[in-house]
PDB file of C-alpha atoms in Angstrom:
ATOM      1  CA  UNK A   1     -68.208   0.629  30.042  1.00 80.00           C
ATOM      2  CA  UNK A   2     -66.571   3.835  29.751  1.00 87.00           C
ATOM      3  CA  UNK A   3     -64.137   4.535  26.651  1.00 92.00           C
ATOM      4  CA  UNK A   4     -59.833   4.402  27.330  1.00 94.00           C
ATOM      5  CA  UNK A   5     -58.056   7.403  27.190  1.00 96.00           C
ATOM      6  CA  UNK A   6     -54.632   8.158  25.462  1.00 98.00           C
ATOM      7  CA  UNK A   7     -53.081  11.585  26.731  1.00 97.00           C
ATOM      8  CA  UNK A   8     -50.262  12.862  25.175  1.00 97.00           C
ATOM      9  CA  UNK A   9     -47.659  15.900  25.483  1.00 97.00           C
ATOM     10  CA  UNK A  10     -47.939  18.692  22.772  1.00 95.00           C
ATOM     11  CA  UNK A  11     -45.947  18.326  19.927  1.00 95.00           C
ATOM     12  CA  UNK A  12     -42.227  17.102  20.227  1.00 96.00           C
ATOM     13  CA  UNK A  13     -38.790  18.374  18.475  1.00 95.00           C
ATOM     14  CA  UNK A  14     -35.625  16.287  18.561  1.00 95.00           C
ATOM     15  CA  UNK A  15     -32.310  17.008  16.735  1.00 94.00           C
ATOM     16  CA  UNK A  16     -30.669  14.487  14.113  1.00 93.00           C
ATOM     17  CA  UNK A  17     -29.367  11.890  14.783  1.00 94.00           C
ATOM     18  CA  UNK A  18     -30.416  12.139  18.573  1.00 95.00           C
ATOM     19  CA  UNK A  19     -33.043  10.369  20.881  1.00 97.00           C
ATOM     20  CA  UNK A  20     -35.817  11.922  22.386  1.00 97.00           C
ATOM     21  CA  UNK A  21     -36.972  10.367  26.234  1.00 98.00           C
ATOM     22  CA  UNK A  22     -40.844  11.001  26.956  1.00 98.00           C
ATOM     23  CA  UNK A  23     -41.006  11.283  30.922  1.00 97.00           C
ATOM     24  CA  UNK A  24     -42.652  12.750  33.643  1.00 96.00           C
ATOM     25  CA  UNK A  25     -44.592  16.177  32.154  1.00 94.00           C
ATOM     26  CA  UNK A  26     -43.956  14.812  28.614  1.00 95.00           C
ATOM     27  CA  UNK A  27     -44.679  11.074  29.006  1.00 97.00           C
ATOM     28  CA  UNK A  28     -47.394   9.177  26.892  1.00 98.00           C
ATOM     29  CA  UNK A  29     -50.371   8.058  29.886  1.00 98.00           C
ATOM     30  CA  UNK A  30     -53.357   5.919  29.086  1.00 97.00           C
ATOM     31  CA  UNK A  31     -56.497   5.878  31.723  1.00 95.00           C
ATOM     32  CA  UNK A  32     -59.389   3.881  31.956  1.00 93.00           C
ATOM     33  CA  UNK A  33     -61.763   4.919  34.826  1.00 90.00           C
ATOM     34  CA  UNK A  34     -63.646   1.235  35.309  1.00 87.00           C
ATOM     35  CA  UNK A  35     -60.230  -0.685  33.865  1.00 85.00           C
ATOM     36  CA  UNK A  36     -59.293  -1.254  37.132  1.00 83.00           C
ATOM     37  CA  UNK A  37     -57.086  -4.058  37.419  1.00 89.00           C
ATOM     38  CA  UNK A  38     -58.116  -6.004  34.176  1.00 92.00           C
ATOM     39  CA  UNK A  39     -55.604  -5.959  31.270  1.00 95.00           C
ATOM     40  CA  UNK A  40     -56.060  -3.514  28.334  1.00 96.00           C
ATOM     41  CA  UNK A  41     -54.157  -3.723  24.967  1.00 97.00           C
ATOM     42  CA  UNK A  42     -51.814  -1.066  23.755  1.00 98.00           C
ATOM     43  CA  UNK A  43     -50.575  -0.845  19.901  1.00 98.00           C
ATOM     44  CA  UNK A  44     -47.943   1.663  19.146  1.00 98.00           C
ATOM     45  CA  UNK A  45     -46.573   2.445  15.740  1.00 98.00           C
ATOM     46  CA  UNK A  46     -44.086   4.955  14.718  1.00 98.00           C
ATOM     47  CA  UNK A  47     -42.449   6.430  11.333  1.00 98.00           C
ATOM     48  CA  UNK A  48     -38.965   7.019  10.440  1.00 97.00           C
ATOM     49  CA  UNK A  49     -37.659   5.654  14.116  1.00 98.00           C
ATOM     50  CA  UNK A  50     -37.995   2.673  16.519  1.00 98.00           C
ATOM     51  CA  UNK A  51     -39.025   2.915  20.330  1.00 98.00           C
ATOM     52  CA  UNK A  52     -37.849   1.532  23.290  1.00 98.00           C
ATOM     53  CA  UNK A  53     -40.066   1.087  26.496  1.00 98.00           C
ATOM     54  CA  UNK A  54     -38.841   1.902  30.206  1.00 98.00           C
ATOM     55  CA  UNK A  55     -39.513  -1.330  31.798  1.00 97.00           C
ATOM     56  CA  UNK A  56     -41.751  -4.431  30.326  1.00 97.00           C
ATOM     57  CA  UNK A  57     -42.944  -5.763  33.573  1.00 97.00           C
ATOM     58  CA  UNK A  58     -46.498  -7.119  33.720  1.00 97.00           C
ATOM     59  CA  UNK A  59     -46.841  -6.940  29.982  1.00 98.00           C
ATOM     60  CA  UNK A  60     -47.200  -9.395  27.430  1.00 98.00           C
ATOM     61  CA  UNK A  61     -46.257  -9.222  24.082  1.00 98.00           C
ATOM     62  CA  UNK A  62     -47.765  -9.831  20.547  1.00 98.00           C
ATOM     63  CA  UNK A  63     -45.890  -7.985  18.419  1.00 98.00           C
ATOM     64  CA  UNK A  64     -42.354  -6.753  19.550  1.00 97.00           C
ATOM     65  CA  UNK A  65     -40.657  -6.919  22.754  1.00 98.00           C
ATOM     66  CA  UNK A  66     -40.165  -3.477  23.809  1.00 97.00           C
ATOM     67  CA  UNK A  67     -36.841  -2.540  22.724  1.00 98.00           C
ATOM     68  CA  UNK A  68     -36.052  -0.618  19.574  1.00 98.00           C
ATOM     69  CA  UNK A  69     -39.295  -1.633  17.982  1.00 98.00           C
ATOM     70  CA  UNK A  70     -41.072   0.424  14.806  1.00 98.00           C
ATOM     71  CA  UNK A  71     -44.679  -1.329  15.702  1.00 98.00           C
ATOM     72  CA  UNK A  72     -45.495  -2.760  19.334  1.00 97.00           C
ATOM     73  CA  UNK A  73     -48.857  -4.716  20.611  1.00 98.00           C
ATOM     74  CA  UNK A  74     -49.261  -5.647  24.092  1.00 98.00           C
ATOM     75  CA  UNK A  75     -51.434  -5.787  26.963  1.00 97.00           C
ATOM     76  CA  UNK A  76     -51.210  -5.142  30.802  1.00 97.00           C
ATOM     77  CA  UNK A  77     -52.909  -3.587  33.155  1.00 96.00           C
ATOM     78  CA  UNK A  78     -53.118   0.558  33.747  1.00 96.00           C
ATOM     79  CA  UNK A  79     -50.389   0.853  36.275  1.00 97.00           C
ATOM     80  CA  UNK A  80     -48.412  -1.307  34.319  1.00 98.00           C
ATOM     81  CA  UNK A  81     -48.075   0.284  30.707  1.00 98.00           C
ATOM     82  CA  UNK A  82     -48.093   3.707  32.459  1.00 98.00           C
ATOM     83  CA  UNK A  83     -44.879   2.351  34.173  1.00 98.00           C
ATOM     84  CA  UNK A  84     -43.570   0.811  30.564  1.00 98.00           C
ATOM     85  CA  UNK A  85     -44.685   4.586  28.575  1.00 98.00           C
ATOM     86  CA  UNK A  86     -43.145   7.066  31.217  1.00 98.00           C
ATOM     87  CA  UNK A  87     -39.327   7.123  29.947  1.00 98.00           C
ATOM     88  CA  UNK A  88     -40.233   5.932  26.586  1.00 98.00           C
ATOM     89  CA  UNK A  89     -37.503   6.606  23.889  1.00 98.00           C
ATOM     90  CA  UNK A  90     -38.145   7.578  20.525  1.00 98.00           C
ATOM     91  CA  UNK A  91     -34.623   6.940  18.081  1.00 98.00           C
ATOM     92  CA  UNK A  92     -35.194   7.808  14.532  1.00 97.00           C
ATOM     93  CA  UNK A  93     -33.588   7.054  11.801  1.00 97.00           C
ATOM     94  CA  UNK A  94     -29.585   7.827  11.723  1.00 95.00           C
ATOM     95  CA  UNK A  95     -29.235  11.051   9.678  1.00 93.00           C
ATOM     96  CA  UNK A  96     -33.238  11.855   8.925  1.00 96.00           C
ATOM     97  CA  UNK A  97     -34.525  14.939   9.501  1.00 95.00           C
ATOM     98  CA  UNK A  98     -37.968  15.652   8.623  1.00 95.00           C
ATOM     99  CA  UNK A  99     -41.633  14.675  10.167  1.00 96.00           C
ATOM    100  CA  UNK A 100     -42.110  11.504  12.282  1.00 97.00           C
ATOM    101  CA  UNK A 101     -45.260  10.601  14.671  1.00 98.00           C
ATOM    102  CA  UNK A 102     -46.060   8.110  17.222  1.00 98.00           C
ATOM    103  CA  UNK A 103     -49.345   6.542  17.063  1.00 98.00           C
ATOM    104  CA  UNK A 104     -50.585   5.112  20.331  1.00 98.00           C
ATOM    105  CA  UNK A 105     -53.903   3.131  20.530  1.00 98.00           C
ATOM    106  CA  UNK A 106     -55.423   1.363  23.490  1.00 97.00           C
ATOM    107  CA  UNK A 107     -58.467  -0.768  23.946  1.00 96.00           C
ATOM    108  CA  UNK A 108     -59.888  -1.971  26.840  1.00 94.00           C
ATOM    109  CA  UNK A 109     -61.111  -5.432  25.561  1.00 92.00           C
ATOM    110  CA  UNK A 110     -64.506  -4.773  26.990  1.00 87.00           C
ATOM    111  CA  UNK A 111     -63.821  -4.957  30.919  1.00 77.00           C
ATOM    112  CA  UNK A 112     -66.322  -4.043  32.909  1.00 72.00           C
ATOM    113  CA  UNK A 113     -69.424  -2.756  31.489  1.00 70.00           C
ATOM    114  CA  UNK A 114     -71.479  -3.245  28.748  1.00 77.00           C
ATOM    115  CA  UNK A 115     -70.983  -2.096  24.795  1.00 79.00           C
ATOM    116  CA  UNK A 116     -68.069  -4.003  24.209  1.00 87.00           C
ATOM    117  CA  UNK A 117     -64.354  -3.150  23.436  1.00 92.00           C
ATOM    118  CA  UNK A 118     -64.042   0.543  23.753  1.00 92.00           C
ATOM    119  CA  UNK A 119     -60.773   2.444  22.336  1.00 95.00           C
ATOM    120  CA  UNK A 120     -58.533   5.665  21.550  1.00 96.00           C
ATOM    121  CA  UNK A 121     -56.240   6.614  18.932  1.00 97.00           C
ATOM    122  CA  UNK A 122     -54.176   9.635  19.298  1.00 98.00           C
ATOM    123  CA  UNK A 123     -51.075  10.694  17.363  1.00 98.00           C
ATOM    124  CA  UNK A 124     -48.102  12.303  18.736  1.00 98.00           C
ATOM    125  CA  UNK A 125     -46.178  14.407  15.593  1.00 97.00           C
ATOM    126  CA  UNK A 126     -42.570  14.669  16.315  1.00 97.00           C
ATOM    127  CA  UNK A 127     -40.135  17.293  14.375  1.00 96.00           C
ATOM    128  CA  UNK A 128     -36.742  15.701  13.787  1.00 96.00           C
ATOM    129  CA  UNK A 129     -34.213  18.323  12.513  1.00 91.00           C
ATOM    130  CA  UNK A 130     -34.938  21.149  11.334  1.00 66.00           C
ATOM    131  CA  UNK A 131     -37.764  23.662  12.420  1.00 58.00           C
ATOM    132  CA  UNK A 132     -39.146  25.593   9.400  1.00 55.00           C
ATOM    133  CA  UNK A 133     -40.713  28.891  10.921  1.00 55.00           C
ATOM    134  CA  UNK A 134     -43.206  30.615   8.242  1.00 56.00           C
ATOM    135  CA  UNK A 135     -44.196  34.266   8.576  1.00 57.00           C
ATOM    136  CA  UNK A 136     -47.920  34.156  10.306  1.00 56.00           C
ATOM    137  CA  UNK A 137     -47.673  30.155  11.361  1.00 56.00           C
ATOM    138  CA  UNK A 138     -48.022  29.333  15.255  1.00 53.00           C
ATOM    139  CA  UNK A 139     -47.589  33.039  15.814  1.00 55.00           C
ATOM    140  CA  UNK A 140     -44.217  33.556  14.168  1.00 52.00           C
ATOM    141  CA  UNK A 141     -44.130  36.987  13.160  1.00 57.00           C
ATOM    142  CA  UNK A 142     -40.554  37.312  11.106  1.00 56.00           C
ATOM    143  CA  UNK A 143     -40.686  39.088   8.017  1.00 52.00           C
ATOM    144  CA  UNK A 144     -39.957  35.935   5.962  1.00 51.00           C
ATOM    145  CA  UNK A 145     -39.603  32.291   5.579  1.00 49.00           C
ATOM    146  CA  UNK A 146     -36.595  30.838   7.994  1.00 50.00           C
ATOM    147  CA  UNK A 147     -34.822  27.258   7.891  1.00 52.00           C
ATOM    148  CA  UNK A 148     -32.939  26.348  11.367  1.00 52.00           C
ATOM    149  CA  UNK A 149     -30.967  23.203  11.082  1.00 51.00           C
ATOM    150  CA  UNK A 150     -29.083  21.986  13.825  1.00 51.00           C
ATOM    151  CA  UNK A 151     -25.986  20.367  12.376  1.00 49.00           C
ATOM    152  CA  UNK A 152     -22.229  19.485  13.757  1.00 51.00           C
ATOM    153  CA  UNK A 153     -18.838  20.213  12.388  1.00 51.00           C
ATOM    154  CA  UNK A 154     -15.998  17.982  13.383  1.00 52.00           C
ATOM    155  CA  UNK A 155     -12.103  18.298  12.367  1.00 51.00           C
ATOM    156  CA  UNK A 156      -9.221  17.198  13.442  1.00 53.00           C
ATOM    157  CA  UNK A 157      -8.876  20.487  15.399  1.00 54.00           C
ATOM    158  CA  UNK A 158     -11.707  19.883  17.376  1.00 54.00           C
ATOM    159  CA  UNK A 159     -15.854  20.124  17.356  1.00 52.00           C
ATOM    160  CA  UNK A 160     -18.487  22.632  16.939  1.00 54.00           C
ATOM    161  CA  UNK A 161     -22.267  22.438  16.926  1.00 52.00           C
ATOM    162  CA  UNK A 162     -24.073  25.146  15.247  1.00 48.00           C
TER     163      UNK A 162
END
């Protein structure tokens, strides 16, 4: 029995009060070489948002249903939940900006093999807001500390987003 596998993109930025889709390059994928086509549960938690699948066909439900959910447990099989995770749509909170993460977990329930239930944790951090850079951090090299904050301004003489 050989261990599931969560793969996730790198790290994820989204601006207030907006929605961030996971697809394609950036979508959340679980694997499990000897799954095959035996069911395998997925749990998925996230702070300071809710999530909404793509599609729930061929999964089943034990906590949530798939739409605008802060905590989700279900199982189906590989092909399935890949289909479900691939358009995935993180919403946080209206008007936070700070840190956030999605927390994706899968076991495989013990299918084929021996050793039992096998699993995988991995946690996807997601910047909502504003981007702090700091002088020698992920290879910024201003001369001091900046705060970017992506922010609207609306009158009654039109829009602008700064």
């Amino acid at each position: 029995n050989d261990a599931p596998v969560v793969t996730l993109p790198g790290a994820q930025v989204v601006a207030v009060n907006s929605s961030l889709t996971l697809s394609g390059a950036n979508a959340i994928q679980i694997s499990d070489v000897d799954a095959a086509s035996n069911t395998v549960q997925v749990t998925i938690g996230v702070t300071q948002g809710t999530i909404t699948l793509s599609s729930t066909v061929g999964l089943s439900f034990s906590n949530g249903d798939g739409i605008s959910d802060a905590n989700l447990s279900f199982t189906g099989t590989i092909a399935s939940i890949n289909a479900a995770l691939d358009g995935l749509v993180y919403s946080p909170i209206n008007g936070y900006t700070g840190n956030a993460s999605i927390s994706v977990a899968v076991n495989d329930l013990g299918n084929m093999g021996t050793g039992g239930p096998l699993s995988d944790t991995e946690v996807l951090n997601v910047q909502v807001g504003g981007v702090n850079f700091q002088e020698g951090v992920n290879g910024y090299a201003g001369t001091q500390d900046t705060f970017l904050r992506q922010y609207s301004v609306n009158s009654s003489y039109g829009s602008n987003t700064e």
